[in-house]
Amino acid sequence: MASYHFLLFALVGAIALSEADAEKKLSPDFYSSSCPKLLPVVKQGVIKGIKDETRIGASLLRLHFHDCFVNGCDASILLDDTSNFIGEKTAAPNNNSATGFNVIDDIKAEVEKACPGVVSCADILALAARDSVVYLGGPSWKVDLGRRDSITASRADANNSIPAPFLNLTALKTNFANQGLSVKDLVVLSGGHTIGLARCLTFRAHIYNDSDIDASFSKSLHSKCPISGNDDSLAPLDLQSPTHFDNLYFKNLLAKKGLLHSDQELVNGGSTNKLVKKYATNTAAFFKAFAKGMVKLSNIKPLTGNEGQIRINCRKVN
Ligand code: HEM
Ligand SMILES: *[C@@H]1O[C@H](CO)[C@@H](O)[C@H](O)[C@H]1NC(C)=O
Ligand SMILES: *[C@@H]1O[C@H](CO)[C@@H](O)[C@H](O)[C@H]1NC(C)=O
Ligand SMILES: *[C@@H]1O[C@H](CO)[C@@H](O)[C@H](O)[C@H]1NC(C)=O
Ligand SMILES: *[C@@H]1O[C@H](CO)[C@@H](O)[C@H](O)[C@H]1NC(C)=O
C-alpha cells in the first residue's frame, strides 16, 4: 500500500513537472521585447492575403494543421523540394492542394525587416492561422510562441499522419489520438471546414457511393464532379458560407450535407452526434471549444530552445 502511494506521488509529480516545462517553453509574449511589432505585421499580411484572394484564410488555417500533424508545429510543410531534398509539399494530402505559401513568404519578409533572424516560420504560421479565423468572423485565442523551425521534413510522415477524407470515425479518432487530441478536439476542429474548398477527387466517392448523404445535395454536385474527370474542380466544404467562419458546417452535417465522407462520419450514430448537435445549435460553445482545440493543435511537439533553427527563408534550411 505504502509503495503504491509512493508510486502515485512520483507519477503525479512527474506529470506536473513536464506540464510546467512545456508551459515555460512556449508563451504568448515570447517576442514581446525581441519583436514587438510581430503581431500587427502578421495580422496585416493575413488581411492583405485574404483581400487579394478570399480563399487564403482557409488555406492558411489548413497549412498550420498540416504542419502540426507531421512531427509537430515546426514549419516542415514550408520547405521546398529540391534535387536532393524531398519535402512534404508533394505528399499526397498536399500535392496540388496546399496553397498560401506565397502569403507566408510575404509575411516572413516583412517580419525579417522588422526583426531580422528572430521569429520562426512555425510561429508565423500559428499566428496566421489564428488571424485568418478571426478575420473571417471566428473566435480568437492567444497563440503561444517560441517554436523553432525544423531542418528536416518527411513526405512519408505527411502521407501517413495527415487524415484522409475516406477514413471512418474509428480511424479518425485514432488519427487524432496519435497527436494527443481528444474526440472532442476531432469534432470541434473539423469545424475548420466551415471555410474553404475541396477538390472533386476528395469527395467523389462520398457523393456517388455513400448512403448517408442528402440526395438532392449529392445530385447538385454531379455536374461539377462527374464519375471520372474534373478531379481538380472545387466545391465549398460549407455549402452556404465557405468564406465565413460560422457553425453552418455542423448544421449541414445534421442535414446530411457534409461534403467529405470524413465530415459525415461525425454523425454516424456514435458518441460524436451529441457534440455535432451542440455546435449546430450553439455558436458560442463551438467558438469556445474551437479556440481551446486550436491551442492544443498549435502546441503539438514544438522545437524549442536550441533545437532546429530560425529560418531566414521559410522555403529552405539556412
Ligand atoms: C478530421 C480530419 C480531416 C480530414 C479528413 C480533412 C480533409 C480535408 C480535405 C480532403 C480537404 C480538401 C483538400 C483538397 O481539395 O485537396 C480539406 C480542406 C480543408 N481543411 Fe481539412 N481535414 C480534416 C481536418 C481539418 C482540421 C482539423 C482543420 C483545421 C482546424 C482543417 C481545415 C481545412 C481547411 C480550412 C480546408 C480548406 C483549405 C482551402 O480551401 O485551401 N481540416 N480537408
Ligand atoms: C504532384 O502533382 C503533379 C501535378 O499533377 C504530378 O506531376 C506529380 O507527379 C505529383 N507528385 C507526386 C509525388 O505525386
Ligand atoms: C507519398 O505520397 C506520394 C504521392 O503524393 C507518393 O508518390 C509517395 O511515394 C508516397 N510515399 C513516400 C514515402 O513519399
Ligand atoms: C474503419 O476502417 C478501418 C480501416 O479501414 C477498418 O478496419 C474498420 O473495420 C472500420 N470500422 C468500422 C466501424 O467501419
Ligand atoms: C464506388 O464503389 C465501387 C465498388 O466498391 C467502386 O468500384 C467505385 O470505384 C466507387 N466509385 C467511386 C466514385 O468511388
PDB file of C-alpha atoms in Angstrom, residues 12-279:
ATOM      1  CA  VAL A  12       1.736  12.934 -10.346  1.00  0.00           C
ATOM      2  CA  GLY A  13       4.939  14.861  -9.638  1.00  0.00           C
ATOM      3  CA  ALA A  14       6.458  13.868 -12.963  1.00  0.00           C
ATOM      4  CA  ILE A  15       3.322  14.878 -14.888  1.00  0.00           C
ATOM      5  CA  ALA A  16       3.138  18.255 -13.121  1.00  0.00           C
ATOM      6  CA  LEU A  17       6.804  18.878 -13.877  1.00  0.00           C
ATOM      7  CA  SER A  18       6.583  18.067 -17.570  1.00  0.00           C
ATOM      8  CA  GLU A  19       3.495  20.289 -17.950  1.00  0.00           C
ATOM      9  CA  ALA A  20       5.280  23.188 -16.262  1.00  0.00           C
ATOM     10  CA  ASP A  21       8.207  22.579 -18.603  1.00  0.00           C
ATOM     11  CA  ALA A  22       6.048  22.775 -21.700  1.00  0.00           C
ATOM     12  CA  GLU A  23       4.421  25.983 -20.485  1.00  0.00           C
ATOM     13  CA  LYS A  24       7.792  27.578 -19.839  1.00  0.00           C
ATOM     14  CA  LYS A  25       8.953  26.855 -23.376  1.00  0.00           C
ATOM     15  CA  LEU A  26       6.128  28.498 -25.318  1.00  0.00           C
ATOM     16  CA  SER A  27       4.461  31.720 -24.210  1.00  0.00           C
ATOM     17  CA  PRO A  28       2.293  34.399 -25.862  1.00  0.00           C
ATOM     18  CA  ASP A  29       4.848  37.113 -25.032  1.00  0.00           C
ATOM     19  CA  PHE A  30       7.936  35.226 -26.190  1.00  0.00           C
ATOM     20  CA  TYR A  31       8.796  38.038 -28.681  1.00  0.00           C
ATOM     21  CA  SER A  32       7.436  40.988 -26.695  1.00  0.00           C
ATOM     22  CA  SER A  33      10.868  42.574 -26.357  1.00  0.00           C
ATOM     23  CA  SER A  34      12.697  40.972 -29.315  1.00  0.00           C
ATOM     24  CA  CYS A  35       9.976  41.712 -31.903  1.00  0.00           C
ATOM     25  CA  PRO A  36       7.231  43.948 -30.501  1.00  0.00           C
ATOM     26  CA  LYS A  37       5.710  44.592 -33.952  1.00  0.00           C
ATOM     27  CA  LEU A  38       5.285  40.900 -34.778  1.00  0.00           C
ATOM     28  CA  LEU A  39       1.567  40.568 -34.101  1.00  0.00           C
ATOM     29  CA  PRO A  40       0.420  43.601 -36.137  1.00  0.00           C
ATOM     30  CA  VAL A  41       2.797  42.719 -39.005  1.00  0.00           C
ATOM     31  CA  VAL A  42       1.416  39.167 -39.295  1.00  0.00           C
ATOM     32  CA  LYS A  43      -2.169  40.385 -38.995  1.00  0.00           C
ATOM     33  CA  GLN A  44      -1.731  42.980 -41.763  1.00  0.00           C
ATOM     34  CA  GLY A  45      -0.132  40.360 -44.018  1.00  0.00           C
ATOM     35  CA  VAL A  46      -3.024  37.953 -43.446  1.00  0.00           C
ATOM     36  CA  ILE A  47      -5.626  40.626 -44.166  1.00  0.00           C
ATOM     37  CA  LYS A  48      -3.824  41.624 -47.370  1.00  0.00           C
ATOM     38  CA  GLY A  49      -3.606  37.962 -48.425  1.00  0.00           C
ATOM     39  CA  ILE A  50      -7.341  37.407 -47.854  1.00  0.00           C
ATOM     40  CA  LYS A  51      -8.281  40.658 -49.626  1.00  0.00           C
ATOM     41  CA  ASP A  52      -6.248  39.533 -52.643  1.00  0.00           C
ATOM     42  CA  GLU A  53      -7.849  36.089 -52.600  1.00  0.00           C
ATOM     43  CA  THR A  54     -10.714  35.210 -50.252  1.00  0.00           C
ATOM     44  CA  ARG A  55      -9.779  31.538 -50.014  1.00  0.00           C
ATOM     45  CA  ILE A  56      -6.373  32.286 -48.474  1.00  0.00           C
ATOM     46  CA  GLY A  57      -7.720  32.409 -44.905  1.00  0.00           C
ATOM     47  CA  ALA A  58      -8.847  28.790 -45.213  1.00  0.00           C
ATOM     48  CA  SER A  59      -5.589  27.784 -46.869  1.00  0.00           C
ATOM     49  CA  LEU A  60      -3.505  29.282 -44.053  1.00  0.00           C
ATOM     50  CA  LEU A  61      -5.552  27.521 -41.373  1.00  0.00           C
ATOM     51  CA  ARG A  62      -5.066  24.217 -43.192  1.00  0.00           C
ATOM     52  CA  LEU A  63      -1.312  24.785 -43.658  1.00  0.00           C
ATOM     53  CA  HIS A  64      -0.894  25.141 -39.913  1.00  0.00           C
ATOM     54  CA  PHE A  65      -2.923  21.944 -39.302  1.00  0.00           C
ATOM     55  CA  HIS A  66      -0.870  20.004 -41.877  1.00  0.00           C
ATOM     56  CA  ASP A  67       2.344  21.357 -40.356  1.00  0.00           C
ATOM     57  CA  CYS A  68       1.432  20.352 -36.795  1.00  0.00           C
ATOM     58  CA  PHE A  69       0.250  16.810 -37.648  1.00  0.00           C
ATOM     59  CA  VAL A  70       3.622  15.907 -39.173  1.00  0.00           C
ATOM     60  CA  ASN A  71       6.194  15.712 -36.359  1.00  0.00           C
ATOM     61  CA  GLY A  72       4.896  18.824 -34.622  1.00  0.00           C
ATOM     62  CA  CYS A  73       4.406  22.503 -35.492  1.00  0.00           C
ATOM     63  CA  ASP A  74       7.878  23.119 -36.920  1.00  0.00           C
ATOM     64  CA  ALA A  75       7.233  24.682 -40.366  1.00  0.00           C
ATOM     65  CA  SER A  76       8.335  21.437 -42.054  1.00  0.00           C
ATOM     66  CA  ILE A  77       5.497  21.847 -44.570  1.00  0.00           C
ATOM     67  CA  LEU A  78       7.043  25.098 -45.859  1.00  0.00           C
ATOM     68  CA  LEU A  79      10.290  23.512 -47.121  1.00  0.00           C
ATOM     69  CA  ASP A  80      10.506  23.272 -50.920  1.00  0.00           C
ATOM     70  CA  ASP A  81      11.530  20.098 -52.729  1.00  0.00           C
ATOM     71  CA  THR A  82      14.939  20.378 -54.414  1.00  0.00           C
ATOM     72  CA  SER A  83      17.028  17.982 -56.483  1.00  0.00           C
ATOM     73  CA  ASN A  84      18.478  16.479 -53.315  1.00  0.00           C
ATOM     74  CA  PHE A  85      15.676  17.079 -50.811  1.00  0.00           C
ATOM     75  CA  ILE A  86      12.148  15.673 -50.681  1.00  0.00           C
ATOM     76  CA  GLY A  87       9.764  17.672 -48.503  1.00  0.00           C
ATOM     77  CA  GLU A  88       6.085  17.499 -47.593  1.00  0.00           C
ATOM     78  CA  LYS A  89       4.597  19.733 -50.292  1.00  0.00           C
ATOM     79  CA  THR A  90       4.307  16.811 -52.716  1.00  0.00           C
ATOM     80  CA  ALA A  91       2.930  14.349 -50.159  1.00  0.00           C
ATOM     81  CA  ALA A  92      -0.477  13.000 -51.142  1.00  0.00           C
ATOM     82  CA  PRO A  93      -2.560  15.270 -48.858  1.00  0.00           C
ATOM     83  CA  ASN A  94      -0.689  18.415 -50.002  1.00  0.00           C
ATOM     84  CA  ASN A  95       0.222  17.951 -53.667  1.00  0.00           C
ATOM     85  CA  ASN A  96      -1.963  20.158 -55.928  1.00  0.00           C
ATOM     86  CA  SER A  97      -3.900  21.087 -52.829  1.00  0.00           C
ATOM     87  CA  ALA A  98      -1.989  23.036 -50.174  1.00  0.00           C
ATOM     88  CA  THR A  99      -1.686  26.739 -51.020  1.00  0.00           C
ATOM     89  CA  GLY A 100      -0.897  30.011 -49.278  1.00  0.00           C
ATOM     90  CA  PHE A 101       2.901  29.617 -49.304  1.00  0.00           C
ATOM     91  CA  ASN A 102       3.423  32.951 -51.075  1.00  0.00           C
ATOM     92  CA  VAL A 103       1.453  34.792 -48.412  1.00  0.00           C
ATOM     93  CA  ILE A 104       3.655  33.246 -45.711  1.00  0.00           C
ATOM     94  CA  ASP A 105       6.736  34.337 -47.725  1.00  0.00           C
ATOM     95  CA  ASP A 106       5.417  37.916 -47.900  1.00  0.00           C
ATOM     96  CA  ILE A 107       4.694  38.000 -44.177  1.00  0.00           C
ATOM     97  CA  LYS A 108       8.096  36.487 -43.332  1.00  0.00           C
ATOM     98  CA  ALA A 109       9.814  39.161 -45.466  1.00  0.00           C
ATOM     99  CA  GLU A 110       8.012  41.922 -43.535  1.00  0.00           C
ATOM    100  CA  VAL A 111       8.852  40.268 -40.212  1.00  0.00           C
ATOM    101  CA  GLU A 112      12.522  39.969 -41.254  1.00  0.00           C
ATOM    102  CA  LYS A 113      12.555  43.719 -41.989  1.00  0.00           C
ATOM    103  CA  ALA A 114      11.160  44.494 -38.538  1.00  0.00           C
ATOM    104  CA  CYS A 115      13.293  42.000 -36.587  1.00  0.00           C
ATOM    105  CA  PRO A 116      15.880  40.084 -38.611  1.00  0.00           C
ATOM    106  CA  GLY A 117      16.619  36.474 -37.689  1.00  0.00           C
ATOM    107  CA  VAL A 118      14.378  36.399 -34.647  1.00  0.00           C
ATOM    108  CA  VAL A 119      10.960  34.937 -35.461  1.00  0.00           C
ATOM    109  CA  SER A 120      10.395  31.354 -36.611  1.00  0.00           C
ATOM    110  CA  CYS A 121       8.313  30.384 -39.637  1.00  0.00           C
ATOM    111  CA  ALA A 122       6.442  27.940 -37.393  1.00  0.00           C
ATOM    112  CA  ASP A 123       5.292  30.805 -35.133  1.00  0.00           C
ATOM    113  CA  ILE A 124       4.278  32.926 -38.145  1.00  0.00           C
ATOM    114  CA  LEU A 125       2.134  30.031 -39.392  1.00  0.00           C
ATOM    115  CA  ALA A 126       0.464  29.605 -35.984  1.00  0.00           C
ATOM    116  CA  LEU A 127      -0.331  33.336 -35.822  1.00  0.00           C
ATOM    117  CA  ALA A 128      -1.527  33.453 -39.442  1.00  0.00           C
ATOM    118  CA  ALA A 129      -3.986  30.605 -38.784  1.00  0.00           C
ATOM    119  CA  ARG A 130      -5.454  32.472 -35.803  1.00  0.00           C
ATOM    120  CA  ASP A 131      -5.609  35.814 -37.635  1.00  0.00           C
ATOM    121  CA  SER A 132      -7.357  34.152 -40.606  1.00  0.00           C
ATOM    122  CA  VAL A 133     -10.071  32.667 -38.408  1.00  0.00           C
ATOM    123  CA  VAL A 134     -10.602  35.985 -36.631  1.00  0.00           C
ATOM    124  CA  TYR A 135     -10.775  37.990 -39.883  1.00  0.00           C
ATOM    125  CA  LEU A 136     -13.375  35.592 -41.316  1.00  0.00           C
ATOM    126  CA  GLY A 137     -15.616  36.040 -38.268  1.00  0.00           C
ATOM    127  CA  GLY A 138     -14.466  33.226 -35.973  1.00  0.00           C
ATOM    128  CA  PRO A 139     -13.143  33.163 -32.408  1.00  0.00           C
ATOM    129  CA  SER A 140      -9.783  34.457 -31.224  1.00  0.00           C
ATOM    130  CA  TRP A 141      -7.230  32.837 -28.940  1.00  0.00           C
ATOM    131  CA  LYS A 142      -3.802  33.629 -27.505  1.00  0.00           C
ATOM    132  CA  VAL A 143      -1.093  31.961 -29.593  1.00  0.00           C
ATOM    133  CA  ASP A 144       1.772  30.574 -27.537  1.00  0.00           C
ATOM    134  CA  LEU A 145       5.090  31.453 -29.207  1.00  0.00           C
ATOM    135  CA  GLY A 146       8.714  30.336 -29.181  1.00  0.00           C
ATOM    136  CA  ARG A 147       8.596  27.455 -31.667  1.00  0.00           C
ATOM    137  CA  ARG A 148      11.680  26.867 -33.790  1.00  0.00           C
ATOM    138  CA  ASP A 149      11.909  25.652 -37.387  1.00  0.00           C
ATOM    139  CA  SER A 150      12.863  22.147 -38.440  1.00  0.00           C
ATOM    140  CA  ILE A 151      15.851  21.369 -40.601  1.00  0.00           C
ATOM    141  CA  THR A 152      14.088  18.279 -41.955  1.00  0.00           C
ATOM    142  CA  ALA A 153      10.758  17.234 -43.427  1.00  0.00           C
ATOM    143  CA  SER A 154       9.170  13.865 -44.123  1.00  0.00           C
ATOM    144  CA  ARG A 155       6.961  13.078 -47.086  1.00  0.00           C
ATOM    145  CA  ALA A 156       6.303   9.592 -45.727  1.00  0.00           C
ATOM    146  CA  ASP A 157       5.163  11.001 -42.372  1.00  0.00           C
ATOM    147  CA  ALA A 158       2.942  13.526 -44.162  1.00  0.00           C
ATOM    148  CA  ASN A 159       1.336  10.706 -46.170  1.00  0.00           C
ATOM    149  CA  ASN A 160       0.761   8.679 -43.021  1.00  0.00           C
ATOM    150  CA  SER A 161      -0.143  11.267 -40.379  1.00  0.00           C
ATOM    151  CA  ILE A 162      -2.496  13.692 -42.111  1.00  0.00           C
ATOM    152  CA  PRO A 163      -6.013  12.219 -42.016  1.00  0.00           C
ATOM    153  CA  ALA A 164      -7.569  11.204 -45.344  1.00  0.00           C
ATOM    154  CA  PRO A 165     -11.174  12.073 -46.259  1.00  0.00           C
ATOM    155  CA  PHE A 166     -12.159   8.438 -46.740  1.00  0.00           C
ATOM    156  CA  LEU A 167     -11.418   7.473 -43.101  1.00  0.00           C
ATOM    157  CA  ASN A 168     -14.256   6.227 -40.887  1.00  0.00           C
ATOM    158  CA  LEU A 169     -14.998   7.593 -37.421  1.00  0.00           C
ATOM    159  CA  THR A 170     -12.888   4.962 -35.641  1.00  0.00           C
ATOM    160  CA  ALA A 171      -9.873   5.734 -37.807  1.00  0.00           C
ATOM    161  CA  LEU A 172     -10.364   9.497 -37.409  1.00  0.00           C
ATOM    162  CA  LYS A 173     -10.423   9.128 -33.618  1.00  0.00           C
ATOM    163  CA  THR A 174      -7.218   7.071 -33.711  1.00  0.00           C
ATOM    164  CA  ASN A 175      -5.564   9.577 -36.030  1.00  0.00           C
ATOM    165  CA  PHE A 176      -6.291  12.450 -33.628  1.00  0.00           C
ATOM    166  CA  ALA A 177      -5.378  10.373 -30.548  1.00  0.00           C
ATOM    167  CA  ASN A 178      -1.961   9.783 -32.146  1.00  0.00           C
ATOM    168  CA  GLN A 179      -1.450  13.564 -31.840  1.00  0.00           C
ATOM    169  CA  GLY A 180      -2.689  13.701 -28.248  1.00  0.00           C
ATOM    170  CA  LEU A 181      -6.035  15.129 -29.376  1.00  0.00           C
ATOM    171  CA  SER A 182      -9.400  14.004 -28.000  1.00  0.00           C
ATOM    172  CA  VAL A 183     -12.660  13.008 -29.676  1.00  0.00           C
ATOM    173  CA  LYS A 184     -13.991  16.444 -28.747  1.00  0.00           C
ATOM    174  CA  ASP A 185     -10.982  18.028 -30.473  1.00  0.00           C
ATOM    175  CA  LEU A 186     -11.709  15.899 -33.560  1.00  0.00           C
ATOM    176  CA  VAL A 187     -15.293  17.119 -33.776  1.00  0.00           C
ATOM    177  CA  VAL A 188     -14.693  20.761 -32.975  1.00  0.00           C
ATOM    178  CA  LEU A 189     -11.562  21.145 -35.123  1.00  0.00           C
ATOM    179  CA  SER A 190     -13.344  19.508 -38.069  1.00  0.00           C
ATOM    180  CA  GLY A 191     -15.413  22.701 -37.783  1.00  0.00           C
ATOM    181  CA  GLY A 192     -12.451  24.295 -39.590  1.00  0.00           C
ATOM    182  CA  HIS A 193     -14.335  23.063 -42.651  1.00  0.00           C
ATOM    183  CA  THR A 194     -16.745  25.956 -42.153  1.00  0.00           C
ATOM    184  CA  ILE A 195     -14.325  27.721 -44.524  1.00  0.00           C
ATOM    185  CA  GLY A 196     -12.524  26.680 -47.686  1.00  0.00           C
ATOM    186  CA  LEU A 197     -12.831  24.415 -50.690  1.00  0.00           C
ATOM    187  CA  ALA A 198     -12.166  20.808 -51.624  1.00  0.00           C
ATOM    188  CA  ARG A 199     -11.323  19.101 -54.919  1.00  0.00           C
ATOM    189  CA  CYS A 200     -13.697  16.680 -56.615  1.00  0.00           C
ATOM    190  CA  LEU A 201     -11.079  13.955 -56.127  1.00  0.00           C
ATOM    191  CA  THR A 202     -11.568  14.169 -52.355  1.00  0.00           C
ATOM    192  CA  PHE A 203     -15.397  13.930 -52.291  1.00  0.00           C
ATOM    193  CA  ARG A 204     -16.248  11.877 -55.407  1.00  0.00           C
ATOM    194  CA  ALA A 205     -16.624   8.565 -53.584  1.00  0.00           C
ATOM    195  CA  HIS A 206     -18.849  10.228 -50.970  1.00  0.00           C
ATOM    196  CA  ILE A 207     -21.305  11.731 -53.449  1.00  0.00           C
ATOM    197  CA  TYR A 208     -21.568   8.609 -55.648  1.00  0.00           C
ATOM    198  CA  ASN A 209     -21.198   5.711 -53.220  1.00  0.00           C
ATOM    199  CA  ASP A 210     -22.274   6.720 -49.713  1.00  0.00           C
ATOM    200  CA  SER A 211     -25.848   6.457 -48.452  1.00  0.00           C
ATOM    201  CA  ASP A 212     -25.564   8.932 -45.575  1.00  0.00           C
ATOM    202  CA  ILE A 213     -25.919  11.913 -47.906  1.00  0.00           C
ATOM    203  CA  ASP A 214     -28.906  14.059 -48.875  1.00  0.00           C
ATOM    204  CA  ALA A 215     -29.978  13.010 -52.393  1.00  0.00           C
ATOM    205  CA  SER A 216     -30.540  16.490 -53.789  1.00  0.00           C
ATOM    206  CA  PHE A 217     -27.243  17.681 -52.308  1.00  0.00           C
ATOM    207  CA  SER A 218     -25.227  14.881 -53.913  1.00  0.00           C
ATOM    208  CA  LYS A 219     -27.041  15.343 -57.232  1.00  0.00           C
ATOM    209  CA  SER A 220     -26.269  19.066 -57.194  1.00  0.00           C
ATOM    210  CA  LEU A 221     -22.558  18.178 -57.225  1.00  0.00           C
ATOM    211  CA  HIS A 222     -22.635  15.689 -60.109  1.00  0.00           C
ATOM    212  CA  SER A 223     -22.032  18.149 -62.949  1.00  0.00           C
ATOM    213  CA  LYS A 224     -19.126  19.754 -61.130  1.00  0.00           C
ATOM    214  CA  CYS A 225     -17.710  16.382 -60.128  1.00  0.00           C
ATOM    215  CA  PRO A 226     -18.509  13.668 -62.691  1.00  0.00           C
ATOM    216  CA  ILE A 227     -17.744   9.971 -62.090  1.00  0.00           C
ATOM    217  CA  SER A 228     -14.476  10.482 -63.895  1.00  0.00           C
ATOM    218  CA  GLY A 229     -12.564  13.611 -64.866  1.00  0.00           C
ATOM    219  CA  ASN A 230     -12.559  17.132 -63.367  1.00  0.00           C
ATOM    220  CA  ASP A 231     -10.515  15.868 -60.396  1.00  0.00           C
ATOM    221  CA  ASP A 232      -9.434  19.393 -59.505  1.00  0.00           C
ATOM    222  CA  SER A 233     -12.763  21.204 -59.719  1.00  0.00           C
ATOM    223  CA  LEU A 234     -13.647  22.799 -56.414  1.00  0.00           C
ATOM    224  CA  ALA A 235     -16.691  22.782 -54.137  1.00  0.00           C
ATOM    225  CA  PRO A 236     -17.211  24.569 -50.804  1.00  0.00           C
ATOM    226  CA  LEU A 237     -16.761  22.476 -47.658  1.00  0.00           C
ATOM    227  CA  ASP A 238     -19.592  24.521 -46.091  1.00  0.00           C
ATOM    228  CA  LEU A 239     -22.075  24.883 -48.916  1.00  0.00           C
ATOM    229  CA  GLN A 240     -23.674  28.096 -47.638  1.00  0.00           C
ATOM    230  CA  SER A 241     -20.743  30.191 -46.463  1.00  0.00           C
ATOM    231  CA  PRO A 242     -17.203  28.995 -47.281  1.00  0.00           C
ATOM    232  CA  THR A 243     -15.704  32.434 -46.603  1.00  0.00           C
ATOM    233  CA  HIS A 244     -17.399  32.990 -43.272  1.00  0.00           C
ATOM    234  CA  PHE A 245     -16.401  31.260 -40.060  1.00  0.00           C
ATOM    235  CA  ASP A 246     -19.730  30.172 -38.526  1.00  0.00           C
ATOM    236  CA  ASN A 247     -21.458  26.999 -37.278  1.00  0.00           C
ATOM    237  CA  LEU A 248     -23.302  26.166 -40.516  1.00  0.00           C
ATOM    238  CA  TYR A 249     -20.845  23.298 -41.116  1.00  0.00           C
ATOM    239  CA  PHE A 250     -22.448  21.439 -38.192  1.00  0.00           C
ATOM    240  CA  LYS A 251     -25.988  22.278 -39.335  1.00  0.00           C
ATOM    241  CA  ASN A 252     -25.077  20.841 -42.749  1.00  0.00           C
ATOM    242  CA  LEU A 253     -23.906  17.604 -41.135  1.00  0.00           C
ATOM    243  CA  LEU A 254     -27.268  17.186 -39.379  1.00  0.00           C
ATOM    244  CA  ALA A 255     -28.944  17.659 -42.800  1.00  0.00           C
ATOM    245  CA  LYS A 256     -26.598  15.025 -44.358  1.00  0.00           C
ATOM    246  CA  LYS A 257     -24.906  17.709 -46.403  1.00  0.00           C
ATOM    247  CA  GLY A 258     -21.306  17.177 -45.358  1.00  0.00           C
ATOM    248  CA  LEU A 259     -19.012  17.362 -48.411  1.00  0.00           C
ATOM    249  CA  LEU A 260     -16.409  14.825 -47.300  1.00  0.00           C
ATOM    250  CA  HIS A 261     -17.009  11.256 -46.169  1.00  0.00           C
ATOM    251  CA  SER A 262     -14.962  12.104 -43.044  1.00  0.00           C
ATOM    252  CA  ASP A 263     -17.225  15.076 -42.266  1.00  0.00           C
ATOM    253  CA  GLN A 264     -20.395  12.999 -42.425  1.00  0.00           C
ATOM    254  CA  GLU A 265     -18.791  10.260 -40.268  1.00  0.00           C
ATOM    255  CA  LEU A 266     -19.098  12.627 -37.295  1.00  0.00           C
ATOM    256  CA  VAL A 267     -22.859  11.956 -37.238  1.00  0.00           C
ATOM    257  CA  ASN A 268     -22.951   8.235 -37.886  1.00  0.00           C
ATOM    258  CA  GLY A 269     -24.767   7.412 -34.660  1.00  0.00           C
ATOM    259  CA  GLY A 270     -21.789   7.309 -32.316  1.00  0.00           C
ATOM    260  CA  SER A 271     -20.927   9.470 -29.316  1.00  0.00           C
ATOM    261  CA  THR A 272     -19.945  12.349 -31.575  1.00  0.00           C
ATOM    262  CA  ASN A 273     -23.573  13.002 -32.627  1.00  0.00           C
ATOM    263  CA  LYS A 274     -24.214  14.871 -29.399  1.00  0.00           C
ATOM    264  CA  LEU A 275     -21.290  17.237 -29.959  1.00  0.00           C
ATOM    265  CA  VAL A 276     -22.318  17.964 -33.552  1.00  0.00           C
ATOM    266  CA  LYS A 277     -25.844  18.823 -32.355  1.00  0.00           C
ATOM    267  CA  LYS A 278     -24.453  21.059 -29.634  1.00  0.00           C
ATOM    268  CA  TYR A 279     -22.234  23.037 -32.016  1.00  0.00           C
TER     269      TYR A 279
END
